[in-house]
Coordinates of C-alpha atoms and ligand atoms in Angstrom, one line a residue:
M1 CA 31.7 -17.2 0.9
P2 CA 34.1 -14.7 2.8
L3 CA 34.6 -11.4 1.0
F4 CA 37.8 -9.4 0.7
I5 CA 37.7 -5.9 -0.8
K6 CA 41.1 -4.6 -1.3
N7 CA 42.8 -1.3 -2.1
G8 CA 39.6 0.8 -2.0
E9 CA 39.0 4.2 -0.6
I10 CA 36.3 4.0 2.1
V11 CA 33.9 7.0 2.4
T12 CA 31.6 7.4 5.3
A13 CA 29.5 10.4 6.5
S14 CA 32.5 11.6 8.4
D15 CA 35.7 10.0 7.1
R16 CA 37.6 9.1 3.9
Y17 CA 40.6 6.8 4.0
R18 CA 42.2 3.9 2.1
A19 CA 41.8 0.5 3.7
D20 CA 41.1 -3.2 3.0
I21 CA 37.9 -4.8 4.3
Y22 CA 37.4 -8.4 5.2
C23 CA 34.0 -10.0 5.9
A24 CA 34.0 -13.5 7.2
G25 CA 30.2 -13.7 7.1
E26 CA 27.3 -11.3 7.0
T27 CA 29.1 -8.5 8.9
I28 CA 32.3 -6.6 8.5
S29 CA 35.1 -8.5 10.4
R30 CA 38.2 -6.4 9.7
I31 CA 39.1 -2.9 8.3
E32 CA 42.9 -2.4 8.2
P33 CA 45.3 -0.3 6.0
T34 CA 46.5 -3.6 4.5
I35 CA 45.2 -7.1 5.0
D36 CA 47.5 -10.0 3.9
Q37 CA 45.4 -12.2 1.7
S38 CA 47.5 -15.3 2.6
E39 CA 46.0 -15.0 6.1
L40 CA 42.4 -15.3 4.7
P41 CA 40.5 -18.5 3.9
R42 CA 41.3 -20.0 0.5
N43 CA 37.7 -19.6 -0.8
V44 CA 37.6 -15.9 -0.2
E45 CA 36.0 -13.8 -2.9
V46 CA 38.4 -11.0 -3.8
I47 CA 37.1 -7.7 -5.1
E48 CA 39.8 -5.4 -6.4
A49 CA 38.8 -1.8 -5.6
A50 CA 41.9 0.2 -6.6
G51 CA 40.7 3.6 -8.0
K52 CA 37.2 3.0 -6.6
L53 CA 35.3 4.3 -3.6
V54 CA 33.7 2.0 -1.0
F55 CA 30.5 3.3 0.5
P56 CA 28.1 1.8 3.0
G57 CA 25.1 0.3 1.2
F58 CA 22.7 3.1 0.4
I59 CA 19.3 3.2 2.1
D60 CA 16.2 4.5 0.4
P61 CA 13.8 5.6 3.3
H62 CA 10.8 6.3 1.0
V63 CA 9.7 3.8 -1.6
H64 CA 6.4 2.4 -2.8
I65 CA 6.5 -1.1 -4.2
H66 CA 3.0 -2.6 -3.5
L67 CA 0.8 0.4 -3.8
P68 CA -2.9 0.3 -4.5
F69 CA -3.5 4.0 -5.3
M70 CA -5.7 6.3 -7.4
G71 CA -7.7 3.3 -8.7
T72 CA -4.7 1.4 -9.9
L73 CA -1.8 -0.7 -8.6
A74 CA 1.8 0.2 -8.9
K75 CA 3.8 -2.0 -11.3
D76 CA 6.8 -3.2 -9.3
D77 CA 7.1 -6.2 -7.0
Y78 CA 10.0 -6.9 -4.7
E79 CA 11.9 -8.8 -7.4
S80 CA 11.9 -5.9 -9.9
A81 CA 12.3 -3.3 -7.2
S82 CA 15.2 -5.2 -5.5
K83 CA 17.0 -5.5 -8.9
A84 CA 16.5 -1.8 -9.6
A85 CA 17.7 -0.8 -6.1
L86 CA 20.7 -3.1 -6.1
A87 CA 21.8 -2.1 -9.7
G88 CA 21.8 1.5 -8.4
G89 CA 23.7 0.8 -5.1
T90 CA 20.7 0.7 -2.7
T91 CA 20.9 -2.2 -0.3
T92 CA 18.0 -1.4 2.1
V93 CA 14.6 0.1 1.4
I94 CA 11.8 1.3 3.7
E95 CA 8.5 0.9 2.0
M96 CA 5.3 2.7 2.9
I97 CA 2.5 0.3 3.9
C98 CA -0.6 2.1 2.5
P99 CA -3.8 0.3 3.3
G100 CA -7.3 1.4 2.6
P101 CA -9.4 3.2 5.3
D102 CA -11.4 0.0 6.1
D103 CA -8.4 -2.3 6.3
E104 CA -7.0 -3.7 9.6
P105 CA -3.5 -2.4 10.2
L106 CA -2.1 -5.8 11.2
D107 CA -3.6 -7.4 8.1
A108 CA -2.0 -4.7 6.1
F109 CA 1.4 -5.3 7.7
D110 CA 1.0 -9.1 7.0
E111 CA 0.1 -8.4 3.4
W112 CA 3.0 -6.1 2.7
A113 CA 5.4 -8.4 4.6
S114 CA 4.3 -11.5 2.8
R115 CA 4.8 -9.8 -0.6
A116 CA 8.3 -8.8 0.4
E117 CA 9.5 -12.0 2.0
P118 CA 9.8 -14.4 -0.9
L119 CA 11.0 -11.9 -3.5
A120 CA 13.3 -9.3 -1.7
A121 CA 17.0 -9.3 -2.5
V122 CA 17.5 -6.1 -0.6
D123 CA 17.0 -5.8 3.1
Y124 CA 13.8 -3.9 3.9
S125 CA 11.5 -2.4 6.5
F126 CA 8.2 -0.5 6.4
H127 CA 6.6 2.7 7.6
M128 CA 3.1 2.0 8.8
S129 CA 0.5 4.4 7.4
V130 CA -2.2 5.5 9.8
V131 CA -5.4 5.9 7.7
R132 CA -7.8 5.1 10.5
F133 CA -7.3 5.6 14.3
D134 CA -10.2 3.9 16.1
K135 CA -9.4 2.0 19.4
K136 CA -9.0 -1.3 17.6
A137 CA -6.5 0.2 15.1
Q138 CA -4.6 1.9 18.0
R139 CA -4.0 -1.5 19.7
Q140 CA -2.7 -2.9 16.4
F141 CA -0.4 0.1 15.9
R142 CA 1.1 -0.6 19.3
T143 CA 1.7 -4.2 18.3
I144 CA 3.3 -3.2 15.0
V145 CA 5.7 -0.9 16.7
T146 CA 6.6 -3.0 19.7
K147 CA 6.4 -6.6 18.3
K148 CA 7.1 -6.2 14.6
G149 CA 10.0 -3.8 14.8
I150 CA 8.3 -1.0 12.8
P151 CA 8.8 2.1 14.9
S152 CA 7.6 4.7 12.3
F153 CA 4.2 5.8 11.2
K154 CA 3.2 7.5 7.9
V155 CA 0.5 10.1 7.8
F156 CA -1.0 11.8 4.8
L157 CA -2.4 15.3 5.2
A158 CA -3.2 15.0 1.4
Y159 CA -5.4 12.8 -0.7
K160 CA -8.8 13.7 0.5
G161 CA -11.2 10.8 0.9
A162 CA -8.4 8.2 0.3
L163 CA -5.6 8.4 2.8
N164 CA -5.8 11.7 4.7
L165 CA -6.5 11.9 8.4
S166 CA -8.8 14.2 10.4
D167 CA -7.1 16.6 12.8
E168 CA -8.5 14.5 15.7
D169 CA -6.8 11.4 14.4
L170 CA -3.6 13.2 13.5
F171 CA -3.3 14.6 17.0
G172 CA -4.0 11.1 18.4
T173 CA -1.4 9.5 16.1
L174 CA 1.3 12.0 17.3
R175 CA 0.5 11.3 20.9
L176 CA 0.7 7.6 20.3
A177 CA 4.0 8.0 18.5
R178 CA 5.3 10.0 21.4
D179 CA 4.3 7.3 23.9
L180 CA 5.9 4.6 21.8
G181 CA 9.2 6.4 20.9
S182 CA 8.1 6.1 17.2
I183 CA 8.7 8.8 14.6
V184 CA 5.9 10.1 12.3
T185 CA 6.7 10.5 8.6
A186 CA 4.3 12.9 7.0
H187 CA 3.1 13.9 3.5
C188 CA 2.4 17.6 4.1
E189 CA -0.1 19.1 1.7
N190 CA -3.5 20.4 2.7
A191 CA -6.1 17.9 1.3
E192 CA -9.1 20.3 1.5
A193 CA -7.4 23.2 -0.3
I194 CA -6.1 20.9 -3.1
D195 CA -9.5 19.2 -3.6
A196 CA -11.3 22.6 -3.9
M197 CA -8.7 23.9 -6.3
Q198 CA -8.7 20.8 -8.4
Q199 CA -12.5 20.9 -8.7
A200 CA -12.4 24.6 -9.8
L201 CA -9.6 24.0 -12.4
V202 CA -11.4 21.0 -13.9
A203 CA -14.7 22.9 -14.0
E204 CA -12.9 25.6 -16.0
G205 CA -11.6 23.0 -18.5
K206 CA -8.0 23.2 -17.2
V207 CA -7.4 19.5 -17.2
G208 CA -3.9 19.0 -18.6
P209 CA -1.0 17.7 -16.4
E210 CA 0.4 21.2 -16.1
Y211 CA -2.5 22.1 -13.8
H212 CA -1.5 19.5 -11.3
Y213 CA 1.1 22.1 -10.1
V214 CA -1.4 24.9 -10.1
S215 CA -3.7 22.9 -7.8
R216 CA -1.0 22.4 -5.1
P217 CA 1.3 25.4 -5.0
P218 CA 4.2 25.7 -2.5
I219 CA 2.1 27.4 0.2
V220 CA -0.2 24.4 0.4
E221 CA 2.8 22.3 1.3
A222 CA 4.2 24.9 3.7
E223 CA 0.8 25.1 5.4
G224 CA 0.9 21.3 5.8
V225 CA 4.4 21.4 7.3
H226 CA 3.3 24.1 9.7
H227 CA 0.1 22.2 10.6
I228 CA 1.8 19.0 11.6
L229 CA 4.7 20.7 13.3
T230 CA 2.3 22.7 15.4
F231 CA 0.8 19.4 16.6
A232 CA 4.3 18.0 17.1
E233 CA 5.1 21.1 19.3
L234 CA 2.0 20.4 21.3
T235 CA 2.5 16.7 21.7
G236 CA 6.3 16.4 21.7
A237 CA 6.2 13.9 18.8
H238 CA 9.1 13.5 16.4
V239 CA 8.2 14.2 12.8
Y240 CA 9.9 13.5 9.5
T241 CA 8.6 15.5 6.5
V242 CA 8.8 13.4 3.4
H243 CA 9.4 14.6 -0.1
T244 CA 9.9 18.2 1.0
S245 CA 10.0 20.0 -2.3
C246 CA 10.3 23.8 -2.0
D247 CA 11.8 26.7 -0.3
E248 CA 8.6 27.6 1.6
A249 CA 8.2 24.1 3.1
V250 CA 11.9 23.8 4.1
R251 CA 11.8 27.3 5.7
T252 CA 8.7 26.3 7.7
A253 CA 10.3 23.1 8.9
L254 CA 13.5 24.9 9.9
G255 CA 11.5 27.6 11.7
A256 CA 9.8 24.9 13.7
R257 CA 13.2 23.3 14.5
Y258 CA 14.4 26.7 15.6
R259 CA 11.5 26.7 18.1
G260 CA 12.6 23.3 19.4
V261 CA 10.4 21.0 17.5
D262 CA 12.1 17.6 16.7
V263 CA 11.7 17.6 12.9
W264 CA 13.8 15.9 10.2
I265 CA 13.5 16.8 6.6
E266 CA 13.6 14.5 3.6
A267 CA 14.1 15.6 0.0
V268 CA 13.5 13.2 -2.9
V269 CA 15.6 13.0 -6.0
P270 CA 12.9 14.1 -8.6
H271 CA 12.6 17.5 -6.9
L272 CA 16.4 17.9 -7.0
V273 CA 16.9 17.4 -10.7
L274 CA 13.5 17.9 -12.5
D275 CA 11.3 21.1 -12.5
K276 CA 7.7 21.9 -13.3
S277 CA 8.5 22.5 -17.0
Y278 CA 8.7 18.7 -17.4
A279 CA 5.1 18.3 -16.3
E280 CA 4.2 21.1 -18.8
R281 CA 5.4 19.0 -21.8
P282 CA 2.8 18.9 -24.6
D283 CA 0.7 15.9 -25.8
F284 CA 0.3 14.6 -22.3
E285 CA 4.0 13.8 -22.1
G286 CA 3.9 15.9 -18.9
G287 CA 1.8 13.1 -17.3
K288 CA 5.1 11.1 -16.8
Y289 CA 6.2 13.9 -14.5
V290 CA 3.2 14.2 -12.2
M291 CA 3.9 13.4 -8.6
S292 CA 2.9 15.0 -5.3
P293 CA 4.1 17.4 -4.1
P294 CA 4.5 18.5 -7.8
L295 CA 7.8 19.3 -9.5
R296 CA 8.5 22.9 -8.6
D297 CA 9.9 26.0 -10.2
K298 CA 13.6 25.6 -10.8
R299 CA 14.4 28.3 -8.2
N300 CA 13.8 25.7 -5.5
Q301 CA 16.6 23.3 -6.6
P302 CA 19.6 25.4 -5.3
V303 CA 17.6 25.9 -2.0
L304 CA 17.2 22.1 -1.6
W305 CA 20.9 21.3 -2.6
N306 CA 22.2 24.0 -0.2
A307 CA 20.1 22.7 2.6
I308 CA 21.4 19.2 1.9
A309 CA 25.0 20.5 1.8
R310 CA 24.5 22.1 5.2
R311 CA 22.8 19.0 6.5
F312 CA 19.6 20.9 7.3
I313 CA 17.9 18.4 5.1
S314 CA 18.8 15.0 6.5
T315 CA 18.0 12.5 3.8
I316 CA 17.6 12.0 0.0
G317 CA 15.0 9.3 -0.9
T318 CA 13.2 8.6 -4.1
D319 CA 9.4 8.3 -3.4
H320 CA 9.7 5.6 -6.0
A321 CA 6.0 5.1 -7.1
P322 CA 6.0 3.1 -10.3
F323 CA 3.1 3.6 -12.6
D324 CA 3.2 3.0 -16.3
F325 CA 2.7 5.8 -18.7
V326 CA 0.3 3.8 -20.9
G327 CA -2.7 2.4 -19.0
Q328 CA -2.0 4.1 -15.6
K329 CA -0.7 7.7 -16.0
D330 CA -3.0 8.1 -19.0
L331 CA -6.1 7.4 -16.8
G332 CA -5.8 11.1 -16.3
R333 CA -5.5 12.2 -20.0
D334 CA -8.7 14.2 -19.6
D335 CA -8.4 15.2 -16.0
F336 CA -5.0 15.8 -14.3
A337 CA -6.5 14.8 -10.9
K338 CA -6.8 11.2 -12.1
I339 CA -3.1 10.8 -13.3
A340 CA -1.5 8.1 -11.1
N341 CA 1.0 10.2 -9.0
G342 CA 4.7 9.2 -8.9
I343 CA 8.1 9.3 -10.7
P344 CA 10.0 6.0 -10.4
S345 CA 13.7 6.7 -9.5
L346 CA 14.9 3.8 -7.3
Q347 CA 17.6 2.6 -9.7
E348 CA 18.6 6.2 -10.7
R349 CA 18.9 7.9 -7.2
I350 CA 22.6 7.4 -6.5
G351 CA 23.7 8.1 -10.1
L352 CA 21.6 11.3 -10.1
V353 CA 22.9 12.5 -6.7
Y354 CA 26.5 11.7 -7.6
T355 CA 26.2 13.3 -11.1
H356 CA 24.2 16.4 -10.2
G357 CA 25.2 16.7 -6.5
V358 CA 28.8 15.6 -6.1
T359 CA 30.4 16.1 -9.6
A360 CA 28.5 19.4 -10.0
G361 CA 30.1 20.6 -6.8
R362 CA 26.8 21.0 -4.9
I363 CA 27.6 18.6 -2.1
D364 CA 30.6 16.6 -1.1
L365 CA 31.0 12.8 -1.0
A366 CA 30.6 12.5 2.8
T367 CA 27.3 14.5 2.6
M368 CA 26.1 12.2 -0.2
V369 CA 26.8 9.2 2.1
D370 CA 25.1 10.9 5.0
A371 CA 22.0 11.9 3.1
C372 CA 21.7 8.6 1.1
S373 CA 22.6 6.2 3.8
T374 CA 23.7 7.2 7.3
Q375 CA 20.9 9.5 8.3
A376 CA 18.2 7.1 7.2
A377 CA 19.9 4.4 9.4
K378 CA 20.1 6.8 12.4
I379 CA 16.6 8.4 12.1
F380 CA 14.9 5.0 11.6
G381 CA 16.7 2.9 14.2
M382 CA 19.1 0.8 12.1
Y383 CA 22.4 2.5 13.0
P384 CA 25.2 1.3 13.2
R385 CA 24.0 -2.1 11.8
K386 CA 23.3 -0.2 8.6
G387 CA 24.5 3.2 7.3
T388 CA 28.2 3.0 7.9
V389 CA 31.4 1.0 7.2
A390 CA 32.5 -0.3 10.6
I391 CA 33.6 -3.5 12.2
G392 CA 30.4 -5.3 13.2
S393 CA 28.1 -3.5 10.8
D394 CA 26.3 -5.5 8.2
A395 CA 28.5 -6.0 5.1
D396 CA 26.3 -3.9 2.9
L397 CA 28.9 -2.3 0.7
V398 CA 29.0 -0.4 -2.6
V399 CA 32.3 -0.4 -4.6
F400 CA 31.7 2.6 -6.8
D401 CA 33.6 3.5 -10.0
P402 CA 33.7 7.3 -10.2
G403 CA 35.2 7.2 -13.7
Y404 CA 32.2 5.4 -15.3
R405 CA 30.2 7.3 -17.9
G406 CA 26.9 6.2 -19.3
H407 CA 23.2 7.1 -19.8
F408 CA 20.0 6.4 -18.0
S409 CA 17.6 4.4 -20.1
R410 CA 14.4 2.4 -19.9
A411 CA 16.4 -0.4 -21.6
T412 CA 18.7 -0.8 -18.7
S413 CA 16.1 -0.2 -15.9
H414 CA 15.0 -3.1 -13.8
S415 CA 11.7 -1.5 -12.7
K416 CA 8.7 -2.8 -14.6
V417 CA 7.5 0.7 -15.6
D418 CA 7.3 1.4 -19.3
Y419 CA 9.3 4.7 -19.3
N420 CA 12.3 6.3 -17.6
A421 CA 11.9 9.9 -16.5
Y422 CA 15.6 10.5 -17.0
E423 CA 15.8 8.8 -20.5
G424 CA 19.1 9.7 -22.2
W425 CA 20.5 11.7 -19.3
E426 CA 24.3 11.3 -18.7
I427 CA 25.3 9.4 -15.6
R428 CA 28.7 9.9 -14.0
G429 CA 29.9 7.1 -11.7
R430 CA 28.3 3.7 -11.1
A431 CA 28.1 1.0 -8.4
S432 CA 30.4 -1.7 -9.8
V433 CA 29.9 -4.2 -7.0
V434 CA 27.1 -4.2 -4.5
T435 CA 27.0 -6.5 -1.5
V436 CA 24.2 -7.2 1.0
R437 CA 25.3 -8.9 4.2
G438 CA 28.5 -10.1 2.7
E439 CA 27.1 -11.5 -0.6
V440 CA 27.6 -9.9 -4.0
Q441 CA 24.1 -9.0 -5.3
A442 CA 24.9 -6.7 -8.2
R443 CA 27.7 -6.0 -10.6
D444 CA 27.9 -3.1 -13.1
G445 CA 24.2 -2.5 -13.2
E446 CA 23.2 -6.2 -13.4
F447 CA 21.6 -8.2 -10.7
V448 CA 23.7 -11.3 -9.9
G449 CA 22.2 -12.1 -6.5
T450 CA 19.6 -14.3 -4.9
I451 CA 15.9 -13.5 -4.9
G452 CA 14.4 -14.1 -1.5
R453 CA 17.6 -13.4 0.4
G454 CA 16.5 -10.0 1.6
R455 CA 15.5 -9.7 5.2
L456 CA 13.1 -7.6 7.2
V457 CA 15.2 -5.3 9.4
E458 CA 13.6 -5.1 12.8
R459 CA 14.3 -1.6 13.9
D460 CA 14.7 0.1 17.3
A461 CA 12.3 2.7 18.6
T462 CA 14.8 5.5 19.1
H463 CA 12.6 8.6 19.5
Ligands
URP501 O1 3.4 11.3 -6.2 C1 3.6 10.6 -5.2 N1 4.3 11.0 -4.3 N2 3.1 9.3 -5.2 C2 3.2 8.3 -4.2 C3 2.3 8.6 -3.0 C4 2.9 9.6 -2.1 O2 2.4 10.7 -1.9 O3 4.0 9.4 -1.5
ZN502 ZN1 3.5 11.5 -0.4
ZN503 ZN1 5.5 8.4 -1.2

């Protein structure tokens, strides 16, 4: 059904203006100061947007949906994750494919894609994790980049014995990425240092969730950033540091950029609004707030927000990693190193950024659009199909009510996880209508769309 959004105020990463939007099909057909409805087909679906903001659909460049990790399996599937994303205004996600070290990369791609295809209501793509780098795997990575439209790798410097790469393989991955015009997204924390510190803490009986932070302090992350960016400098590869959490790591990345290294920086929403005191909550409540890199000292939050405001940090993702408190997080009740890592935030991201970023005066609206949509589209080869409001772009649109007031709650979350890390927090503003390629998929926090309509976005290798 054609779509007509009238009287709204369009906000992109660079402009803000009042205009009507008409979408005859899956893309935006017209944007004009006033479109006369009598010229449009009779069956047009009209969305009145007076007093509302119209954003490009938000893109989450870092989510985990199917995730076998730390001896357990994340709770969401593409149906619950799509509903959560759409309810919060996210129309495209990029999921990390995280196979085991013995798996074939192409089999892993097929597995992740086959889980998404029947259940996705958002559009989606993947970052391909490199957890082995033998000759056979290298051939498959070439196919994944050039034939499957997945021009981004993921490497883990952390998670010793599970996901981390040797230096030889890391260097090889960066060279391959450089050859293919692919970007390398990187979890930057030194696996060996963390493993040694975790063992020492546990041996001393320091086993509570508050010691997770102690085992991976900011310098461990800064060292990881320095390490991969040294290799990037030597190989010419382009690198994107995921969930960059602290002053030390951001400075290190910016120092490398100053030397000419092509590096983009991602922040994730938990680090912007939560701090390490949450993981210190008594009676294992802190387990809900264990993620890696850990929640940091509060002093880091203004550093991150300032870097976003100045666009030194390019994107705000979530690192949505959905593990239940009961049965998954509590596997680590007697040993923090066994707590399933992750803080689910897919539905809450835009509400948190608008509330704590825009209405708090930390960033402006255009920067929110840039960090939560446009930059992800540009960096990951989807722009201008995604990430902006323009004629010819996909009609992924968020009609946003800035006057809405409500609260985050498990009761209104679509993720399957049994807790909400932001329970009871106030939300300002909400996506009232969310469209994906011209069809309404969510209204006022409820999913009203079609499961299975989401599509794999084949991306361009732009690096
Ligand atoms: O705590 C986290 N971040 N869990 C998900 C895995 C990862 O490191 O991204
Ligand atoms: Zn990570
Ligand atoms: Zn992650």
